[in-house]
CSV table of C-alpha atoms in Angstrom, one decimal:
chain,number,residue,atom,x,y,z
I,6,MET,CA,-13.6,2.7,56.6
I,7,ARG,CA,-12.7,0.6,53.5
I,8,ASN,CA,-15.8,1.3,51.5
I,9,ASN,CA,-16.0,4.7,52.3
I,10,ASN,CA,-12.3,4.8,50.3
I,11,GLN,CA,-13.7,3.0,47.7
I,12,THR,CA,-16.8,4.8,47.2
I,13,ASN,CA,-14.6,7.9,46.9
I,14,SER,CA,-12.6,6.8,44.8
I,15,PHE,CA,-15.2,5.5,42.5
I,16,ILE,CA,-16.4,9.2,42.4
I,17,LYS,CA,-13.1,10.6,41.7
I,18,TRP,CA,-12.7,7.9,38.8
I,19,ALA,CA,-15.9,8.7,37.5
I,20,VAL,CA,-15.8,12.4,37.1
I,21,ILE,CA,-12.4,12.1,35.5
I,22,LEU,CA,-14.0,9.5,32.9
I,23,PHE,CA,-16.7,12.3,32.3
I,24,ASP,CA,-13.9,14.7,31.6
I,25,PHE,CA,-12.5,12.7,28.9
I,26,VAL,CA,-16.1,11.9,27.7
I,27,LEU,CA,-16.6,15.8,27.2
I,28,LEU,CA,-13.5,16.3,25.6
I,29,GLY,CA,-14.3,13.4,22.8
I,30,CYS,CA,-17.6,15.0,22.6
I,31,VAL,CA,-16.3,18.9,22.2
I,32,LEU,CA,-13.5,17.3,20.0
I,33,ALA,CA,-16.0,15.3,17.5
I,34,LEU,CA,-18.4,18.4,16.8
I,35,PHE,CA,-15.3,20.7,15.8
I,36,ALA,CA,-14.0,17.7,13.7
I,37,MET,CA,-17.7,17.8,12.1
I,38,PHE,CA,-18.9,21.2,12.2
I,39,HIS,CA,-15.8,23.6,12.4
I,40,PRO,CA,-14.7,25.4,9.3
I,41,HIS,CA,-11.3,25.2,9.6
I,42,MET,CA,-11.0,21.5,11.7
I,43,SER,CA,-13.6,19.9,9.7
I,44,ALA,CA,-11.1,20.5,6.3
I,45,TRP,CA,-8.1,18.6,7.7
I,46,GLN,CA,-7.3,15.5,6.9
I,47,HIS,CA,-8.4,12.1,8.7
I,48,ASP,CA,-5.0,11.7,9.8
I,49,ARG,CA,-4.5,15.0,11.3
I,50,VAL,CA,-7.4,15.0,13.2
I,51,GLU,CA,-6.3,12.0,14.7
I,52,VAL,CA,-2.8,13.2,16.0
I,53,PHE,CA,-4.6,16.8,17.1
I,54,VAL,CA,-7.4,14.5,19.2
I,55,LEU,CA,-4.6,12.2,21.0
I,56,THR,CA,-2.4,15.2,22.1
I,57,SER,CA,-5.5,17.0,23.3
I,58,ALA,CA,-6.0,13.7,25.2
I,59,ILE,CA,-2.3,13.4,26.5
I,60,GLY,CA,-2.6,16.9,27.4
I,61,LEU,CA,-5.9,16.4,29.4
I,62,VAL,CA,-4.5,13.1,31.1
I,63,PHE,CA,-1.3,15.6,32.3
I,64,CYS,CA,-4.1,18.0,34.0
I,65,GLU,CA,-6.0,15.5,35.4
I,66,PHE,CA,-2.9,14.0,37.5
I,67,LYS,CA,-1.7,17.7,38.1
I,68,PHE,CA,-4.6,19.2,39.0
I,69,PRO,CA,-7.0,16.3,40.3
I,70,THR,CA,-10.5,16.4,40.7
I,71,ILE,CA,-11.6,17.0,44.4
I,72,ILE,CA,-15.7,16.8,43.8
I,73,HIS,CA,-15.6,13.8,46.1
I,74,GLU,CA,-14.1,15.4,49.3
I,75,ARG,CA,-16.1,16.7,51.9
I,76,LEU,CA,-15.3,20.5,52.6
I,77,ILE,CA,-14.9,22.3,49.6
I,78,SER,CA,-16.1,25.6,47.9
I,79,ALA,CA,-17.4,26.9,44.9
I,80,GLY,CA,-13.9,29.1,44.3
I,81,GLU,CA,-11.9,25.7,44.7
I,82,ILE,CA,-14.2,24.0,42.2
I,83,LEU,CA,-13.9,26.9,39.7
I,84,LYS,CA,-10.0,27.2,40.3
I,85,ARG,CA,-9.5,23.5,39.2
I,86,VAL,CA,-11.5,23.8,36.3
I,87,VAL,CA,-9.3,26.9,35.0
I,88,MET,CA,-6.7,25.3,35.7
I,89,ILE,CA,-7.3,22.3,33.9
I,90,THR,CA,-9.0,23.5,30.9
I,91,THR,CA,-6.1,26.3,30.3
I,92,THR,CA,-3.0,23.9,30.9
I,93,GLN,CA,-4.6,21.1,28.6
I,94,ALA,CA,-4.9,24.2,26.0
I,95,VAL,CA,-1.5,25.2,26.5
I,96,LEU,CA,0.1,21.7,26.3
I,97,SER,CA,-1.7,20.9,23.3
I,98,TYR,CA,-0.8,23.6,21.5
I,99,LEU,CA,2.7,22.7,22.6
I,100,LEU,CA,2.4,19.3,21.3
I,101,MET,CA,1.1,20.4,18.1
I,102,LYS,CA,3.7,22.9,17.5
I,103,VAL,CA,6.2,20.1,17.9
I,104,ILE,CA,4.5,17.7,15.7
I,105,ASP,CA,3.9,20.3,12.8
I,106,LEU,CA,5.4,23.9,13.7
I,107,ARG,CA,3.2,25.3,10.7
I,108,LEU,CA,-0.3,24.0,11.7
I,109,PRO,CA,-2.3,27.3,13.0
I,110,VAL,CA,-3.9,25.8,15.9
I,111,GLY,CA,-4.0,28.6,18.4
I,112,TYR,CA,-7.2,30.1,18.0
I,113,LEU,CA,-8.9,26.8,17.4
I,114,LEU,CA,-7.9,25.6,20.6
I,115,LEU,CA,-8.7,28.7,22.1
I,116,GLU,CA,-12.6,28.1,21.1
I,117,ILE,CA,-12.3,24.3,22.3
I,118,GLY,CA,-10.9,25.1,25.4
I,119,THR,CA,-13.9,28.0,26.2
I,120,CYS,CA,-16.0,25.4,25.1
I,121,LEU,CA,-14.5,22.4,27.4
I,122,PHE,CA,-14.7,24.8,30.5
I,123,VAL,CA,-18.3,25.7,29.9
I,124,LEU,CA,-19.0,22.2,29.7
I,125,MET,CA,-16.5,21.4,32.7
I,126,LEU,CA,-17.9,24.0,34.9
I,127,MET,CA,-21.5,22.4,34.4
I,128,ALA,CA,-20.6,19.3,35.0
I,129,ARG,CA,-19.1,19.8,37.8
I,130,PHE,CA,-21.8,21.6,39.9
I,131,ILE,CA,-24.5,18.6,38.4
I,132,GLU,CA,-21.5,16.1,40.1
I,133,ARG,CA,-21.2,17.7,43.2
I,134,SER,CA,-25.5,18.1,43.7
I,135,LEU,CA,-25.0,14.4,42.6
I,136,VAL,CA,-22.7,13.3,45.4
I,137,LYS,CA,-25.0,15.5,48.1
I,138,ARG,CA,-28.0,13.5,46.9
I,139,TYR,CA,-26.0,10.5,47.3
I,140,ARG,CA,-24.4,10.9,50.8
I,141,GLN,CA,-28.1,12.6,52.0
I,142,LEU,CA,-29.3,9.0,51.6
I,143,GLY,CA,-26.8,7.9,54.0
I,144,ARG,CA,-24.4,6.7,51.3
I,145,ASN,CA,-20.7,7.5,51.0
I,146,THR,CA,-20.9,9.1,54.9
I,147,ARG,CA,-18.2,9.5,57.4
I,148,THR,CA,-18.7,8.4,61.0
I,149,MET,CA,-17.3,10.4,64.1
I,150,VAL,CA,-17.2,10.4,67.8
I,151,PHE,CA,-16.9,13.5,70.1
I,152,VAL,CA,-14.9,13.6,73.2
I,153,GLY,CA,-15.8,16.3,75.5
I,154,SER,CA,-18.3,18.2,76.8
I,155,ASP,CA,-17.0,22.0,75.9
I,156,PRO,CA,-19.4,24.3,73.8
I,157,GLU,CA,-16.9,24.4,70.8
I,158,LEU,CA,-18.1,21.0,70.1
I,159,ASP,CA,-21.6,22.5,69.6
I,160,HIS,CA,-20.3,24.9,66.8
I,161,LEU,CA,-18.1,22.2,65.1
I,162,TYR,CA,-21.1,20.1,65.3
I,163,GLU,CA,-23.3,22.5,63.3
I,164,LYS,CA,-20.5,23.4,60.8
I,165,LEU,CA,-19.9,19.7,59.7
I,166,ILE,CA,-23.6,18.8,60.2
I,167,SER,CA,-25.4,21.6,58.3
I,168,ASP,CA,-24.1,21.1,54.9
I,169,ALA,CA,-25.2,17.6,53.7
I,170,THR,CA,-22.1,17.5,51.1
I,171,THR,CA,-19.7,16.9,53.6
I,172,GLY,CA,-21.4,13.2,54.2
I,173,TYR,CA,-20.4,13.7,58.0
I,174,ARG,CA,-22.6,11.4,60.7
I,175,LEU,CA,-21.9,11.8,64.1
I,176,LEU,CA,-22.7,8.9,66.1
I,177,GLY,CA,-22.2,10.4,69.8
I,178,TYR,CA,-20.1,11.6,72.2
I,179,TYR,CA,-18.1,10.4,75.3
I,180,GLY,CA,-18.6,13.3,78.3
I,181,GLU,CA,-20.9,15.0,81.0
I,182,PRO,CA,-24.6,14.6,80.2
I,183,ASN,CA,-26.1,17.2,78.4
I,184,ASP,CA,-29.6,18.2,77.0
I,185,GLY,CA,-28.6,18.4,73.2
I,186,GLU,CA,-29.9,16.0,70.8
I,187,VAL,CA,-26.4,14.0,70.4
I,188,LYS,CA,-26.3,10.3,71.5
I,189,ARG,CA,-24.4,10.3,75.0
I,190,LEU,CA,-21.7,7.1,74.9
I,191,GLY,CA,-20.6,7.2,78.0
I,192,SER,CA,-18.2,9.5,80.4
I,193,LEU,CA,-14.6,10.1,79.8
I,194,GLN,CA,-13.9,7.5,82.4
I,195,ASP,CA,-16.1,4.9,80.6
I,196,LEU,CA,-13.6,5.9,77.3
I,197,MET,CA,-10.3,5.6,79.0
I,198,ALA,CA,-11.3,2.3,80.8
I,199,ASN,CA,-12.4,0.6,77.8
I,200,LEU,CA,-9.4,1.7,75.5
I,201,GLY,CA,-8.0,-2.0,75.9
I,202,LYS,CA,-11.3,-3.6,74.6
I,203,PRO,CA,-11.9,-2.1,71.5
I,204,GLY,CA,-15.3,-4.1,71.0
I,205,GLN,CA,-16.9,-2.2,73.7
I,206,LEU,CA,-16.4,0.9,72.5
I,207,VAL,CA,-18.1,3.3,69.7
I,208,MET,CA,-15.1,5.1,67.9
I,209,GLY,CA,-16.4,5.9,64.3
I,210,GLU,CA,-13.9,7.0,61.6
I,211,ASP,CA,-12.6,10.3,63.4
I,212,LEU,CA,-12.3,11.3,66.7
I,213,TYR,CA,-12.5,14.9,67.8
I,214,VAL,CA,-10.9,15.4,70.9
I,215,CYS,CA,-12.1,18.5,73.0
I,216,LEU,CA,-9.9,18.7,76.4
I,217,SER,CA,-8.1,20.9,78.4
I,218,ARG,CA,-4.6,20.8,77.7
I,219,ARG,CA,-4.4,20.0,81.6
I,220,GLU,CA,-5.5,16.5,80.2
I,221,ARG,CA,-2.1,16.1,78.2
I,222,GLU,CA,-1.9,12.4,79.4
I,223,THR,CA,-5.4,11.6,78.6
I,224,VAL,CA,-5.2,13.1,74.9
I,225,MET,CA,-2.0,11.3,74.3
I,226,LYS,CA,-3.6,8.1,75.2
I,227,LEU,CA,-6.6,8.8,72.8
I,228,SER,CA,-3.9,10.1,69.8
I,229,ARG,CA,-2.0,6.6,70.0
I,230,TYR,CA,-4.8,4.6,70.3
I,231,CYS,CA,-6.5,6.6,67.1
I,232,ASP,CA,-3.0,5.7,65.6
I,233,GLN,CA,-3.1,2.0,66.2
I,234,HIS,CA,-6.7,1.4,65.2
I,235,MET,CA,-6.7,3.9,61.6
I,236,ILE,CA,-8.8,6.3,62.8
I,237,ARG,CA,-8.2,10.1,62.4
I,238,PHE,CA,-7.4,12.1,65.2
I,239,TYR,CA,-8.3,15.6,66.0
I,240,TYR,CA,-7.5,18.0,68.6
I,241,VAL,CA,-9.8,20.9,69.6
I,242,PRO,CA,-9.0,23.4,71.9
I,243,VAL,CA,-11.7,24.1,74.8
I,244,SER,CA,-13.4,27.5,74.6
I,245,VAL,CA,-11.3,29.2,77.5
I,246,GLU,CA,-7.9,28.2,76.0
I,247,THR,CA,-8.9,29.6,72.6
I,248,LEU,CA,-8.0,33.2,72.1
I,249,GLY,CA,-10.9,34.3,70.1
I,250,ILE,CA,-8.1,35.6,67.1
I,251,ASN,CA,-7.0,33.9,64.1
I,252,LEU,CA,-2.9,33.1,64.6
I,253,LYS,CA,-0.5,32.3,62.1
I,254,ARG,CA,2.3,29.9,63.0
I,255,GLU,CA,6.0,30.8,62.4
I,256,LEU,CA,9.5,29.8,63.4
I,257,VAL,CA,11.9,32.4,64.5
I,258,ASP,CA,15.1,30.1,64.5
I,259,ASP,CA,13.7,26.7,66.2
I,260,ILE,CA,11.2,28.8,68.5
I,261,GLU,CA,7.7,28.8,67.5
I,262,VAL,CA,5.6,32.0,67.7
I,263,PHE,CA,2.6,32.8,66.1
I,264,SER,CA,1.2,36.5,64.7
I,265,THR,CA,-2.1,37.6,64.5
I,266,TYR,CA,-2.9,38.4,60.9
I,267,GLU,CA,-1.7,36.3,57.7
I,268,MET,CA,-2.1,39.1,55.2
I,269,PRO,CA,-1.5,37.4,51.4
I,270,LEU,CA,-1.6,40.5,50.1
I,271,ALA,CA,1.6,41.4,52.0
I,272,ASN,CA,3.2,39.6,49.1
I,273,PRO,CA,4.5,42.2,46.6
I,274,VAL,CA,3.3,39.3,43.7
I,275,ARG,CA,0.1,38.8,44.8
I,276,LYS,CA,-0.5,42.7,45.0
I,277,MET,CA,0.5,42.9,42.0
I,278,ILE,CA,-1.4,40.5,40.5
I,279,LYS,CA,-4.6,42.0,42.2
I,280,ARG,CA,-3.6,45.4,40.7
I,281,LEU,CA,-3.4,44.3,37.2
I,282,PHE,CA,-6.4,42.5,37.7
I,283,ASP,CA,-8.0,45.7,38.8
I,284,VAL,CA,-6.7,48.1,36.3
I,285,VAL,CA,-7.7,45.7,33.4
I,286,LEU,CA,-11.6,45.3,34.7
I,287,SER,CA,-12.2,49.2,35.7
I,288,LEU,CA,-10.6,49.9,32.0
I,289,LEU,CA,-13.2,47.6,31.0
I,290,PHE,CA,-16.1,48.7,33.0
I,291,LEU,CA,-15.3,52.4,32.3
I,292,LEU,CA,-15.2,51.5,28.9
I,293,LEU,CA,-18.8,49.9,28.6
I,294,LEU,CA,-20.0,52.3,30.6
I,295,LEU,CA,-19.3,55.3,28.5
I,296,PRO,CA,-21.9,54.9,26.2
I,297,PHE,CA,-24.5,55.0,29.0
I,298,PHE,CA,-23.2,58.1,30.9
I,299,PRO,CA,-25.5,60.9,28.8
I,300,ILE,CA,-28.5,58.9,29.2
I,301,ILE,CA,-27.5,58.4,32.9
I,302,ALA,CA,-26.6,62.4,33.4
I,303,LEU,CA,-29.9,63.6,31.8
I,304,LEU,CA,-32.0,61.3,33.7
I,305,ILE,CA,-30.4,62.5,37.0
I,306,LYS,CA,-30.7,66.2,35.9
I,307,ILE,CA,-34.3,65.8,35.0
I,308,GLN,CA,-35.6,64.1,38.2
I,309,SER,CA,-33.1,65.9,40.6
I,310,PRO,CA,-31.8,69.1,40.3
I,311,GLY,CA,-27.9,69.4,41.4
I,312,PRO,CA,-24.6,67.4,40.3
I,313,ILE,CA,-24.1,64.5,38.7
I,314,PHE,CA,-21.9,62.8,40.8
I,315,PHE,CA,-21.9,62.6,44.3
I,316,LYS,CA,-18.6,63.1,46.0
I,317,GLN,CA,-17.8,61.9,49.7
I,318,LEU,CA,-14.8,61.6,51.9
I,319,ARG,CA,-14.3,57.7,52.6
I,320,THR,CA,-11.8,56.1,54.8
I,321,GLY,CA,-9.5,54.0,52.6
I,322,LEU,CA,-6.2,51.9,52.6
I,323,ASP,CA,-4.3,52.5,56.1
I,324,GLY,CA,-7.2,54.9,57.2
I,325,LYS,CA,-6.2,57.5,55.0
I,326,ASP,CA,-9.5,59.3,53.5
I,327,PHE,CA,-9.9,59.5,49.9
I,328,VAL,CA,-13.0,61.2,47.9
I,329,MET,CA,-15.3,58.1,46.4
I,330,TYR,CA,-17.0,58.8,43.3
I,331,LYS,CA,-21.0,57.7,43.0
I,332,PHE,CA,-23.8,58.8,40.6
I,333,ARG,CA,-25.9,60.8,42.7
I,334,SER,CA,-29.1,59.1,43.6
I,335,MET,CA,-30.5,61.3,46.4
I,336,HIS,CA,-31.5,65.0,46.0
I,337,VAL,CA,-29.1,67.2,47.8
I,338,ASN,CA,-29.7,67.2,51.5
I,339,LYS,CA,-27.5,68.4,54.6
I,340,ASP,CA,-27.6,64.7,55.9
I,341,ALA,CA,-25.3,62.8,53.1
I,342,ASP,CA,-22.2,62.8,55.1
I,343,LYS,CA,-23.8,61.2,58.9
I,344,VAL,CA,-27.0,59.3,57.5
I,345,GLN,CA,-27.4,55.7,56.0
I,346,ALA,CA,-29.8,55.4,53.1
I,347,THR,CA,-33.1,53.8,54.5
I,348,LYS,CA,-35.5,51.5,52.9
I,349,ASN,CA,-37.9,54.1,52.2
I,350,ASP,CA,-35.6,57.0,52.4
I,351,PRO,CA,-37.6,60.2,51.2
I,352,ARG,CA,-34.3,61.7,49.6
I,353,LYS,CA,-34.3,59.4,46.8
I,354,TYR,CA,-35.9,60.1,43.7
I,355,ALA,CA,-37.2,57.3,41.1
I,356,PHE,CA,-34.4,56.8,39.0
I,357,GLY,CA,-32.1,57.1,42.1
I,358,SER,CA,-33.7,54.4,43.7
I,359,PHE,CA,-33.9,52.0,40.4
I,360,MET,CA,-29.7,53.0,40.5
I,361,ARG,CA,-29.1,51.6,43.6
I,362,LYS,CA,-31.2,48.5,43.3
I,363,MET,CA,-28.8,47.6,39.9
I,364,ASN,CA,-25.8,49.1,41.8
I,365,ILE,CA,-25.6,51.6,38.5
I,366,ASP,CA,-24.6,54.6,41.3
I,367,GLU,CA,-21.5,52.6,42.1
I,368,MET,CA,-20.0,52.6,38.8
I,369,PRO,CA,-17.9,56.0,38.8
I,370,GLN,CA,-16.2,54.0,41.8
I,371,PHE,CA,-14.1,52.4,38.8
I,372,TRP,CA,-12.6,55.5,38.4
I,373,ASN,CA,-11.3,55.4,42.1
I,374,VAL,CA,-9.9,51.8,41.2
I,375,LEU,CA,-8.1,53.2,38.2
I,376,ARG,CA,-6.5,56.1,40.4
I,377,GLY,CA,-5.0,53.3,42.9
I,378,GLU,CA,-7.9,54.6,45.9
I,379,MET,CA,-9.8,51.2,45.8
I,380,SER,CA,-9.6,47.6,44.5
I,381,ILE,CA,-13.0,45.9,42.5
I,382,VAL,CA,-13.1,43.6,45.5
I,383,GLY,CA,-12.4,44.6,49.2
I,384,PRO,CA,-14.0,46.1,52.6
I,385,ARG,CA,-16.3,48.6,51.9
I,386,PRO,CA,-15.2,51.9,52.5
I,387,HIS,CA,-17.1,53.6,55.1
I,388,MET,CA,-18.3,57.7,55.7
I,389,LEU,CA,-15.5,58.8,58.1
I,390,ALA,CA,-18.4,59.7,60.5
I,391,HIS,CA,-19.3,55.9,60.9
I,392,THR,CA,-15.1,55.0,61.0
I,393,GLU,CA,-15.2,57.4,64.2
I,394,MET,CA,-18.2,55.7,65.9
I,395,TYR,CA,-17.5,52.0,65.3
I,396,SER,CA,-13.8,52.0,65.9
I,397,GLN,CA,-14.6,53.2,69.7
I,398,LEU,CA,-17.0,50.0,69.4
I,399,ILE,CA,-15.6,47.3,67.8
I,400,ASP,CA,-12.6,45.9,68.8
I,401,LYS,CA,-11.2,44.9,65.2
I,402,TYR,CA,-12.8,47.7,63.4
I,403,MET,CA,-9.4,49.5,61.9
I,404,VAL,CA,-8.0,46.2,60.7
I,405,ARG,CA,-10.2,46.2,57.7
I,406,HIS,CA,-7.9,49.3,56.5
I,407,PHE,CA,-5.2,47.1,56.0
I,408,VAL,CA,-6.4,46.7,52.9
I,409,LYS,CA,-7.8,48.8,49.8
I,410,PRO,CA,-11.6,49.4,50.2
I,411,GLY,CA,-13.2,47.4,47.5
I,412,VAL,CA,-16.5,48.3,45.1
I,413,THR,CA,-17.7,45.3,46.4
I,414,GLY,CA,-17.2,43.0,49.1
I,415,TRP,CA,-17.5,39.3,50.8
I,416,ALA,CA,-19.6,40.7,53.7
I,417,GLN,CA,-21.8,42.6,50.7
I,418,VAL,CA,-22.5,39.2,48.7
I,419,THR,CA,-23.1,37.1,52.2
I,420,GLY,CA,-26.2,39.2,53.8
I,421,PHE,CA,-24.5,42.3,55.2
I,422,ARG,CA,-24.8,44.8,52.4
I,423,GLY,CA,-26.7,48.2,52.9
I,424,GLU,CA,-28.0,49.6,56.3
I,425,THR,CA,-26.6,48.7,59.5
I,426,GLN,CA,-29.3,49.6,62.2
I,427,GLU,CA,-27.7,47.6,65.1
I,428,LEU,CA,-24.3,46.9,66.3
I,429,TRP,CA,-24.1,43.3,65.2
I,430,GLN,CA,-25.0,43.9,61.9
I,431,MET,CA,-21.4,46.0,61.3
I,432,GLU,CA,-19.7,43.4,63.4
I,433,GLY,CA,-20.5,40.8,61.5
I,434,ARG,CA,-19.9,43.0,58.4
I,435,VAL,CA,-16.4,43.4,59.7
I,436,LYS,CA,-16.0,39.8,60.7
I,437,ARG,CA,-16.3,39.1,57.2
I,438,ASP,CA,-13.8,41.9,55.6
I,439,ILE,CA,-11.2,40.6,58.2
I,440,TRP,CA,-11.8,36.7,56.8
I,441,TYR,CA,-11.2,37.9,53.4
I,442,MET,CA,-8.1,39.6,54.1
I,443,GLU,CA,-6.5,36.4,55.5
I,444,ASN,CA,-8.1,33.9,53.0
I,445,TRP,CA,-7.4,36.2,49.6
I,446,SER,CA,-7.0,34.7,46.5
I,447,ILE,CA,-7.6,35.7,42.9
I,448,TRP,CA,-10.2,32.9,42.4
I,449,LEU,CA,-12.0,34.3,45.6
I,450,ASP,CA,-12.2,37.7,44.0
I,451,PHE,CA,-13.6,36.3,41.2
I,452,ARG,CA,-16.1,34.1,43.1
I,453,ILE,CA,-16.9,37.4,44.9
I,454,MET,CA,-17.8,39.2,41.5
I,455,TRP,CA,-20.1,36.5,40.1
I,456,LEU,CA,-22.1,36.4,43.5
I,457,THR,CA,-22.3,40.2,43.2
I,458,ALA,CA,-23.4,39.6,39.4
I,459,LYS,CA,-25.7,37.4,40.4
I,460,SER,CA,-27.2,39.7,43.0
I,461,LEU,CA,-28.3,41.6,40.2
I,462,LEU,CA,-30.4,38.9,38.9
I,463,ILE,CA,-31.7,37.7,41.9
I,464,HIS,CA,-32.9,40.8,43.7
I,465,ASP,CA,-31.2,41.4,47.2
I,466,ALA,CA,-33.7,42.4,49.9
I,467,ASN,CA,-30.6,45.1,51.3
I,468,ALA,CA,-30.3,47.0,48.1
I,469,TYR,CA,-31.7,50.5,48.6
């Protein structure tokens, strides 16, 4: 474990050092080629470089790198890079104003910060790829052992081992024999009998225990053993004792209780941030769309007689109906309010198919966002017929209406876009919608928007 920690520390400090190299390169290029900074005297450039370095030192301690950690997301990496580069620019600005109030450095730091953000973000993903490759070669791994024979451990194994970036290596398990590929180290009785003989046990660095709560004394003994031998202890509830729902821990005085759904957007400040984000971006998208509107309208009219816009009642926030707007991508038909679009749907016309593949037909929904009926990111709103049908078939279906529906959503960028031919597809969509509601952050919204934009370049097979 000591070597593992030393390697993690080396990775962390190597990433921090490279951040300073990037800052130095950006400052050197600006000092040589920027029309404003290149005209400065040498001592002023030195002061500017020093204040920039001081700002980055603070940021590296305030927002330390997480590249070496095993379970992180691209959204977390993006968040850290934004916080480091933004805070560094602000601190550098304040320090320079203390030294020379009249020196105009605001726009200069904005340009430097933008360049540093792009370079640092590219470096982070290259660094993460190198760490993944390093761990795939069997270096900087972390060993673990399972205790128990419950199916929950199978699910945990798949999650921890499927991603090579985590660097986990399972040594085996103590429990009943099974037909799986994991090595059996012995029975639970063997484990407990040899706790006083560490030399005869294989324990690893992490111990995951999945036993019934009726085995409380056994679990407590294993926990104490881990504390004494510097092993990280994790308790995994057995499948029959889990409720199958996400619970949030709360305290009522000194009594511990759990509520079913944690809703970050129930917080007024977070709700205001998301609304401000929606208004600014929807205005921007609508302004960008405005010059193309006459062309789109003309092509729709030429290829398919009828209205330019398709208006349909959808289920929105708190289960209330609202009128959703789209560019009409199909010929006028009587099944529009009850039949989903299919891959080779005869109701589509040529330009309509193109609009659907490129998401152009969804653009008028930014008007819904501006009106407050939708959000840019959220669960996709369904037609009333589907709401009525699936609310009877899927227990948690209506939970997705606790937040505003979105132009795009987590389900759409994780493989559950388009037609739902079978019930499991809608169940998967609902599961992801609820996950989004419980894990919302402004960084998650940015990530979903990026994945949506990426799908325009790499065609989504479900977009039709």
